[in-house]
mmCIF file of C-alpha atoms in Angstrom:
data_model
loop_
_atom_site.group_PDB
_atom_site.id
_atom_site.type_symbol
_atom_site.label_atom_id
_atom_site.label_comp_id
_atom_site.label_asym_id
_atom_site.label_seq_id
_atom_site.Cartn_x
_atom_site.Cartn_y
_atom_site.Cartn_z
ATOM 1 C CA UNK H 1 54.905 11.736 74.681
ATOM 2 C CA UNK H 2 56.134 12.588 78.435
ATOM 3 C CA UNK H 3 53.894 13.371 81.478
ATOM 4 C CA UNK H 4 55.148 13.352 85.392
ATOM 5 C CA UNK H 5 53.131 13.410 88.413
ATOM 6 C CA UNK H 6 54.638 15.204 91.890
ATOM 7 C CA UNK H 7 54.690 13.246 95.487
ATOM 8 C CA UNK H 8 51.887 14.198 97.134
ATOM 9 C CA UNK H 9 53.628 12.976 100.337
ATOM 10 C CA UNK H 10 56.496 15.793 99.385
ATOM 11 C CA UNK H 11 57.158 18.449 102.035
ATOM 12 C CA UNK H 12 58.054 21.632 99.130
ATOM 13 C CA UNK H 13 56.833 25.210 98.741
ATOM 14 C CA UNK H 14 56.151 24.715 95.315
ATOM 15 C CA UNK H 15 56.260 21.298 93.699
ATOM 16 C CA UNK H 16 54.635 20.120 90.158
ATOM 17 C CA UNK H 17 51.072 18.080 90.387
ATOM 18 C CA UNK H 18 52.103 17.253 86.936
ATOM 19 C CA UNK H 19 54.033 18.273 84.131
ATOM 20 C CA UNK H 20 54.739 16.782 80.518
ATOM 21 C CA UNK H 21 55.918 17.467 77.028
ATOM 22 C CA UNK H 22 55.614 16.940 73.368
ATOM 23 C CA UNK H 23 51.919 15.679 74.209
ATOM 24 C CA UNK H 24 49.359 14.930 71.570
ATOM 25 C CA UNK H 25 46.651 17.094 72.351
ATOM 26 C CA UNK H 26 43.158 15.420 72.203
ATOM 27 C CA UNK H 27 39.490 17.658 73.061
ATOM 28 C CA UNK H 28 39.551 18.942 76.496
ATOM 29 C CA UNK H 29 36.497 20.376 78.006
ATOM 30 C CA UNK H 30 35.974 21.226 81.764
ATOM 31 C CA UNK H 31 32.867 23.421 82.685
ATOM 32 C CA UNK H 32 34.348 23.193 86.114
ATOM 33 C CA UNK H 33 37.592 24.049 85.377
ATOM 34 C CA UNK H 34 40.586 22.653 87.307
ATOM 35 C CA UNK H 35 40.742 22.855 90.466
ATOM 36 C CA UNK H 36 44.700 24.016 90.744
ATOM 37 C CA UNK H 37 46.741 26.740 88.408
ATOM 38 C CA UNK H 38 47.626 24.604 84.692
ATOM 39 C CA UNK H 39 49.688 25.926 82.165
ATOM 40 C CA UNK H 40 49.264 24.680 78.629
ATOM 41 C CA UNK H 41 51.491 25.841 75.339
ATOM 42 C CA UNK H 42 51.934 24.830 72.275
ATOM 43 C CA UNK H 43 55.142 23.148 70.817
ATOM 44 C CA UNK H 44 53.615 22.757 66.977
ATOM 45 C CA UNK H 45 50.834 23.028 65.627
ATOM 46 C CA UNK H 46 47.928 25.569 66.609
ATOM 47 C CA UNK H 47 45.290 25.266 68.929
ATOM 48 C CA UNK H 48 42.111 26.609 70.212
ATOM 49 C CA UNK H 49 41.232 27.750 73.350
ATOM 50 C CA UNK H 50 37.431 28.511 74.611
ATOM 51 C CA UNK H 51 37.561 30.466 78.095
ATOM 52 C CA UNK H 52 35.473 32.980 79.087
ATOM 53 C CA UNK H 53 33.107 33.454 76.205
ATOM 54 C CA UNK H 54 36.644 34.042 74.291
ATOM 55 C CA UNK H 55 38.149 32.358 71.635
ATOM 56 C CA UNK H 56 42.031 32.191 71.455
ATOM 57 C CA UNK H 57 44.816 30.772 68.672
ATOM 58 C CA UNK H 58 47.885 29.194 70.822
ATOM 59 C CA UNK H 59 50.026 29.547 67.717
ATOM 60 C CA UNK H 60 53.973 27.754 68.441
ATOM 61 C CA UNK H 61 55.904 28.947 71.764
ATOM 62 C CA UNK H 62 52.292 30.421 72.722
ATOM 63 C CA UNK H 63 50.824 29.420 76.014
ATOM 64 C CA UNK H 64 47.884 30.201 78.380
ATOM 65 C CA UNK H 65 47.420 29.907 82.169
ATOM 66 C CA UNK H 66 44.435 28.839 83.765
ATOM 67 C CA UNK H 67 43.657 29.768 87.138
ATOM 68 C CA UNK H 68 42.136 27.309 89.226
ATOM 69 C CA UNK H 69 37.887 26.457 88.555
ATOM 70 C CA UNK H 70 37.821 28.648 85.542
ATOM 71 C CA UNK H 71 35.492 27.356 82.915
ATOM 72 C CA UNK H 72 37.493 26.246 79.506
ATOM 73 C CA UNK H 73 37.992 23.591 76.768
ATOM 74 C CA UNK H 74 41.022 23.637 74.494
ATOM 75 C CA UNK H 75 41.240 21.227 70.543
ATOM 76 C CA UNK H 76 43.411 21.258 68.106
ATOM 77 C CA UNK H 77 42.898 23.865 65.471
ATOM 78 C CA UNK H 78 44.481 22.173 61.988
ATOM 79 C CA UNK H 79 45.820 19.113 62.000
ATOM 80 C CA UNK H 80 48.384 17.567 64.671
ATOM 81 C CA UNK H 81 48.399 19.860 67.880
ATOM 82 C CA UNK H 82 51.737 18.849 70.043
ATOM 83 C CA UNK H 83 51.565 20.911 73.273
ATOM 84 C CA UNK H 84 53.418 21.118 77.244
ATOM 85 C CA UNK H 85 52.146 21.300 80.090
ATOM 86 C CA UNK H 86 51.971 21.946 84.101
ATOM 87 C CA UNK H 87 49.671 21.619 87.121
ATOM 88 C CA UNK H 88 51.347 23.583 90.666
ATOM 89 C CA UNK H 89 50.366 22.637 93.675
ATOM 90 C CA UNK H 90 52.704 22.408 97.270
ATOM 91 C CA UNK H 91 52.313 23.464 100.981
ATOM 92 C CA UNK H 92 52.425 27.114 99.471
ATOM 93 C CA UNK H 93 49.552 26.517 97.155
ATOM 94 C CA UNK H 94 46.815 29.244 98.752
ATOM 95 C CA UNK H 95 50.156 31.950 98.613
ATOM 96 C CA UNK H 96 49.852 31.018 94.232
ATOM 97 C CA UNK H 97 47.117 34.058 94.035
ATOM 98 C CA UNK H 98 49.231 36.628 95.402
ATOM 99 C CA UNK H 99 52.403 35.770 93.343
ATOM 100 C CA UNK H 100 50.471 35.264 89.946
ATOM 101 C CA UNK H 101 47.883 37.766 90.383
ATOM 102 C CA UNK H 102 43.764 37.533 90.244
ATOM 103 C CA UNK H 103 43.168 37.608 86.169
ATOM 104 C CA UNK H 104 41.379 33.917 85.331
ATOM 105 C CA UNK H 105 44.003 33.233 82.787
ATOM 106 C CA UNK H 106 47.459 34.606 81.348
ATOM 107 C CA UNK H 107 48.333 34.660 78.506
ATOM 108 C CA UNK H 108 52.203 33.969 77.496
ATOM 109 C CA UNK H 109 53.910 35.294 74.549
ATOM 110 C CA UNK H 110 56.568 33.869 72.261
ATOM 111 C CA UNK H 111 59.376 35.200 74.439
ATOM 112 C CA UNK H 112 58.520 34.071 77.827
ATOM 113 C CA UNK H 113 57.263 31.218 76.041
ATOM 114 C CA UNK H 114 60.837 29.642 74.975
ATOM 115 C CA UNK H 115 62.289 30.105 78.231
ATOM 116 C CA UNK H 116 59.137 28.104 79.488
ATOM 117 C CA UNK H 117 59.771 25.707 77.070
ATOM 118 C CA UNK H 118 63.389 24.862 78.630
ATOM 119 C CA UNK H 119 62.193 24.939 82.335
ATOM 120 C CA UNK H 120 59.705 22.249 81.837
ATOM 121 C CA UNK H 121 62.118 20.291 79.348
ATOM 122 C CA UNK H 122 64.443 20.178 82.296
ATOM 123 C CA UNK H 123 61.656 19.185 84.838
ATOM 124 C CA UNK H 124 60.796 16.362 82.775
ATOM 125 C CA UNK H 125 64.275 15.594 82.016
ATOM 126 C CA UNK H 126 64.792 15.660 86.080
ATOM 127 C CA UNK H 127 61.417 13.084 86.412
ATOM 128 C CA UNK H 128 63.347 11.087 84.352
ATOM 129 C CA UNK H 129 66.543 10.596 85.574
ATOM 130 C CA UNK H 130 66.287 11.488 89.613
ATOM 131 C CA UNK H 131 62.402 11.863 90.519
ATOM 132 C CA UNK H 132 63.618 11.783 94.001
ATOM 133 C CA UNK H 133 65.161 15.116 93.690
ATOM 134 C CA UNK H 134 62.479 16.958 94.770
ATOM 135 C CA UNK H 135 64.152 19.932 96.278
ATOM 136 C CA UNK H 136 65.517 20.942 92.890
ATOM 137 C CA UNK H 137 61.999 20.462 91.055
ATOM 138 C CA UNK H 138 60.129 22.405 93.625
ATOM 139 C CA UNK H 139 62.734 25.325 92.698
ATOM 140 C CA UNK H 140 62.294 24.264 89.098
ATOM 141 C CA UNK H 141 59.125 24.951 89.818
ATOM 142 C CA UNK H 142 59.153 27.829 91.592
ATOM 143 C CA UNK H 143 61.345 29.687 88.554
ATOM 144 C CA UNK H 144 58.354 28.589 86.258
ATOM 145 C CA UNK H 145 55.979 30.406 88.540
ATOM 146 C CA UNK H 146 58.489 33.563 88.920
ATOM 147 C CA UNK H 147 57.520 33.626 84.808
ATOM 148 C CA UNK H 148 54.199 34.191 85.184
ATOM 149 C CA UNK H 149 54.813 37.014 88.102
ATOM 150 C CA UNK H 150 54.792 40.023 86.755
ATOM 151 C CA UNK H 151 57.393 42.688 87.325
ATOM 152 C CA UNK H 152 59.766 39.712 88.871
ATOM 153 C CA UNK H 153 62.733 39.598 86.871
ATOM 154 C CA UNK H 154 62.447 36.106 84.398
ATOM 155 C CA UNK H 155 65.909 34.620 84.657
ATOM 156 C CA UNK H 156 67.228 32.983 87.201
ATOM 157 C CA UNK H 157 70.950 34.114 87.226
ATOM 158 C CA UNK H 158 68.622 37.300 87.699
ATOM 159 C CA UNK H 159 67.813 36.478 91.038
ATOM 160 C CA UNK H 160 70.227 37.078 93.388
ATOM 161 C CA UNK H 161 68.399 38.487 96.488
ATOM 162 C CA UNK H 162 66.316 35.142 95.664
ATOM 163 C CA UNK H 163 69.823 33.040 96.166
ATOM 164 C CA UNK H 164 71.083 34.350 98.765
ATOM 165 C CA UNK H 165 68.711 35.149 100.920
ATOM 166 C CA UNK H 166 64.950 33.502 100.434
ATOM 167 C CA UNK H 167 66.019 29.879 99.138
ATOM 168 C CA UNK H 168 68.425 29.651 101.629
ATOM 169 C CA UNK H 169 65.674 30.147 104.470
ATOM 170 C CA UNK H 170 63.201 28.659 102.932
ATOM 171 C CA UNK H 171 65.153 25.421 103.082
ATOM 172 C CA UNK H 172 65.770 26.090 106.847
ATOM 173 C CA UNK H 173 61.746 26.172 107.257
ATOM 174 C CA UNK H 174 61.322 23.263 105.286
ATOM 175 C CA UNK H 175 63.913 21.179 107.655
ATOM 176 C CA UNK H 176 63.759 22.661 110.895
ATOM 177 C CA UNK H 177 59.920 24.099 111.004
ATOM 178 C CA UNK H 178 59.460 21.370 113.760
ATOM 179 C CA UNK H 179 62.512 23.705 116.325
ATOM 180 C CA UNK H 180 61.445 26.971 117.666
ATOM 181 C CA UNK H 181 62.233 29.269 114.934
ATOM 182 C CA UNK H 182 61.535 32.720 114.721
ATOM 183 C CA UNK H 183 61.620 35.260 111.405
ATOM 184 C CA UNK H 184 64.680 37.467 113.292
ATOM 185 C CA UNK H 185 66.358 33.705 114.177
ATOM 186 C CA UNK H 186 66.111 33.321 110.161
ATOM 187 C CA UNK H 187 66.759 36.897 109.495
ATOM 188 C CA UNK H 188 69.992 36.739 111.480
ATOM 189 C CA UNK H 189 71.298 33.267 109.542
ATOM 190 C CA UNK H 190 71.416 34.924 106.539
ATOM 191 C CA UNK H 191 72.570 38.504 107.934
ATOM 192 C CA UNK H 192 69.588 40.557 107.109
ATOM 193 C CA UNK H 193 66.775 42.794 109.050
ATOM 194 C CA UNK H 194 63.933 40.599 109.698
ATOM 195 C CA UNK H 195 61.991 43.435 107.732
ATOM 196 C CA UNK H 196 64.110 43.247 105.115
ATOM 197 C CA UNK H 197 63.616 39.566 104.622
ATOM 198 C CA UNK H 198 60.258 39.919 105.163
ATOM 199 C CA UNK H 199 59.892 42.278 102.238
ATOM 200 C CA UNK H 200 62.089 39.814 99.974
ATOM 201 C CA UNK H 201 59.857 36.832 100.912
ATOM 202 C CA UNK H 202 56.269 39.400 100.168
ATOM 203 C CA UNK H 203 57.936 39.835 96.442
ATOM 204 C CA UNK H 204 59.103 36.207 95.522
ATOM 205 C CA UNK H 205 56.591 33.831 97.513
ATOM 206 C CA UNK H 206 53.526 36.227 98.342
ATOM 207 C CA UNK H 207 53.676 36.287 101.708
ATOM 208 C CA UNK H 208 55.918 37.270 104.934
ATOM 209 C CA UNK H 209 58.504 34.736 106.690
ATOM 210 C CA UNK H 210 55.786 34.081 109.279
ATOM 211 C CA UNK H 211 53.764 33.658 107.652
ATOM 212 C CA UNK H 212 55.239 31.152 105.320
ATOM 213 C CA UNK H 213 56.866 29.510 108.460
ATOM 214 C CA UNK H 214 53.221 29.576 109.787
ATOM 215 C CA UNK H 215 51.485 27.805 107.171
ATOM 216 C CA UNK H 216 54.000 25.263 106.368
ATOM 217 C CA UNK H 217 53.680 24.034 110.122
ATOM 218 C CA UNK H 218 50.031 24.009 109.929
ATOM 219 C CA UNK H 219 50.358 22.383 106.582
ATOM 220 C CA UNK H 220 52.436 19.335 108.057
ATOM 221 C CA UNK H 221 50.073 19.006 110.917
ATOM 222 C CA UNK H 222 47.286 18.050 108.927
ATOM 223 C CA UNK H 223 49.119 15.634 107.699
ATOM 224 C CA UNK H 224 50.065 14.309 111.065
ATOM 225 C CA UNK H 225 46.162 15.221 112.027
ATOM 226 C CA UNK H 226 45.230 11.802 109.543
ATOM 227 C CA UNK H 227 46.931 9.246 112.142
ATOM 228 C CA UNK H 228 44.340 8.470 114.295
ATOM 229 C CA UNK H 229 46.496 8.012 117.139
ATOM 230 C CA UNK H 230 48.306 11.018 117.090
ATOM 231 C CA UNK H 231 47.876 13.479 120.304
ATOM 232 C CA UNK H 232 47.014 17.269 119.774
ATOM 233 C CA UNK H 233 49.997 17.819 121.981
ATOM 234 C CA UNK H 234 52.479 15.764 120.024
ATOM 235 C CA UNK H 235 51.822 17.320 117.002
ATOM 236 C CA UNK H 236 51.358 20.768 117.868
ATOM 237 C CA UNK H 237 55.384 19.882 119.686
ATOM 238 C CA UNK H 238 56.104 18.038 116.556
ATOM 239 C CA UNK H 239 55.233 20.929 114.256
ATOM 240 C CA UNK H 240 57.503 23.671 116.333
ATOM 241 C CA UNK H 241 54.839 25.156 118.851
ATOM 242 C CA UNK H 242 55.470 24.567 122.436
ATOM 243 C CA UNK H 243 52.251 25.523 123.655
ATOM 244 C CA UNK H 244 48.747 23.627 122.310
ATOM 245 C CA UNK H 245 46.647 26.660 122.745
ATOM 246 C CA UNK H 246 48.891 28.887 120.403
ATOM 247 C CA UNK H 247 48.603 25.786 117.986
ATOM 248 C CA UNK H 248 44.890 25.177 118.202
ATOM 249 C CA UNK H 249 44.716 28.749 117.999
ATOM 250 C CA UNK H 250 46.803 29.259 114.818
ATOM 251 C CA UNK H 251 45.262 26.189 112.775
ATOM 252 C CA UNK H 252 41.695 27.724 113.460
ATOM 253 C CA UNK H 253 43.326 30.476 112.372
ATOM 254 C CA UNK H 254 43.652 29.561 109.158
ATOM 255 C CA UNK H 255 41.579 26.690 108.369
ATOM 256 C CA UNK H 256 38.747 28.175 109.874
ATOM 257 C CA UNK H 257 38.376 24.764 112.265
ATOM 258 C CA UNK H 258 39.952 23.251 115.219
ATOM 259 C CA UNK H 259 42.567 20.231 114.714
ATOM 260 C CA UNK H 260 39.784 18.046 116.349
ATOM 261 C CA UNK H 261 37.503 19.548 114.485
ATOM 262 C CA UNK H 262 39.844 19.065 110.552
ATOM 263 C CA UNK H 263 40.024 15.361 111.724
ATOM 264 C CA UNK H 264 36.674 14.430 112.272
ATOM 265 C CA UNK H 265 35.998 15.521 108.697
ATOM 266 C CA UNK H 266 38.660 13.824 107.211
ATOM 267 C CA UNK H 267 38.830 10.477 108.850
#
């Protein structure tokens, strides 16, 4: 049995909160649901899932993705039930619903389940061998999320636009968010128009380039606000805002509170 937990201090857009396989599954009852997207798949045996008043039998290779806070329970059906699973987080977690859809749960069949099994096995192996490789783990996590998205190619090799345009820009944002970046500059770096790049971001990530950059900066600011000695003006500068007033406006727009209010609430 293998289970690994992600690095909560990682800056990656998408990451595993946990991932594992070859797991002897016992009874689980969650009347309040789980706080993150949670995927469960049968490796061998079979399991019985109860969700939204329905009873679903998960045979080998079949899986189910639960949306956050959806009450559910599951148990072995007959004999031993071996499962694999993943839970998802990251700085772009609020946009997962845009990528995956608004259903309370999503059922996965054997064909797609076979590829999901390969992705989870690869992520587990990466945790075992090079757990510090957060960038590749983030890519594996994103690949898995794509498999849950309708209308998007299910093979990483069939995503040239992601590899050629979106992925390099995501990496630029995550490495250089503290600099004076703009959607126009980022689009120019991959030789496409800002409009085309934003359409690709909406398709693959669920938001525009500007929204991704802004959300990423604000998430980094939240971490810096946990340090009492840091001034708001300094934090604004450290996450890419030359104007502290603009930073405060954007922070309030995304969180519903000012940076000072956020700090008072959390420390």
